[in-house]
Amino acid sequence: MKTNEQAGQCVKATIERYKKANSDTSNSSTVAEINAQHYQQESAKLKHQITDLQNGNRTLVGDFTTMNLRELKLLEGKLDKGLGKIRARKNELLCAEIEYMQRREMDLQNDNLYLKSKVAESERGLQTVNMMGAASTSSEYMQDMIHYDPRNFLQFDIMQQPQYYNEQDDRKALNPDIER
């Protein structure tokens, strides 16, 4: 891999070769020699890079037989740094997971309290119904529990006109013998 500085040097070298070639067109053998020398230098650089990459590949595969003591120490240092980064990332992920689980626990506890209050409210409503004599057996209790909704305990129709009775109508309803 070439850095910006190395790339800039290569560009400058190419420009210099171009200037020399244009200024001295009569001497074409020197341009060819310059080009050959440049390509030999590039070839040597590429061979060195290939060797470095092959050595790096061997270390990745686990072949350390060609490495000397200094290279092994450098590799050990890199591995220690890498393990440190891995452990830091692992701890970061574990802390995030713990925070998520704690929030989830709080949500579940809140849901549990809400459901307990709903059950207690339903039981209070059922006790009221039981006191009124509507349900006496456990099966009736369960049916009432399923169908009971405290909001609908006293139902009425808003559109229906209220019916007013006087005392006489009440007496007639209770004693059918009284004449109307």
CSV table of C-alpha atoms in Angstrom, one decimal, residues 7-11 22 24 29 45 47 53 68 78 83 85 87 89 94 104 113 119 144 151 169 177 179-180:
chain,number,residue,atom,x,y,z
A,7,ALA,CA,2.2,8.3,-4.6
A,8,GLY,CA,3.3,11.9,-5.0
A,9,GLN,CA,6.9,10.8,-5.4
A,10,CYS,CA,5.9,8.3,-8.1
A,11,VAL,CA,4.0,11.0,-9.9
A,22,ASN,CA,10.6,15.4,-24.5
A,24,ASP,CA,16.1,14.9,-25.5
A,29,SER,CA,18.3,4.8,-25.7
A,45,LYS,CA,9.4,-3.1,-4.2
A,47,LYS,CA,8.7,-8.5,-4.6
A,53,LEU,CA,2.3,-10.5,2.7
A,68,ASN,CA,12.7,-14.9,14.6
A,78,LYS,CA,-0.2,-7.2,18.7
A,83,LEU,CA,-7.2,-9.3,23.0
A,85,LYS,CA,-9.8,-4.7,22.4
A,87,ARG,CA,-12.3,-8.0,26.0
A,89,ARG,CA,-15.9,-4.8,23.3
A,94,LEU,CA,-22.4,-7.5,28.3
A,104,ARG,CA,-37.0,-5.5,31.0
A,113,LEU,CA,-48.4,-5.1,39.7
A,119,VAL,CA,-57.3,-9.4,39.7
A,144,ASP,CA,-69.5,-14.7,36.6
A,151,ARG,CA,-68.1,-0.8,34.3
A,169,ASP,CA,-99.5,2.0,40.6
A,177,ASP,CA,-107.4,-7.3,43.9
A,179,GLU,CA,-109.6,-2.1,41.4
A,180,ARG,CA,-108.2,0.4,39.0
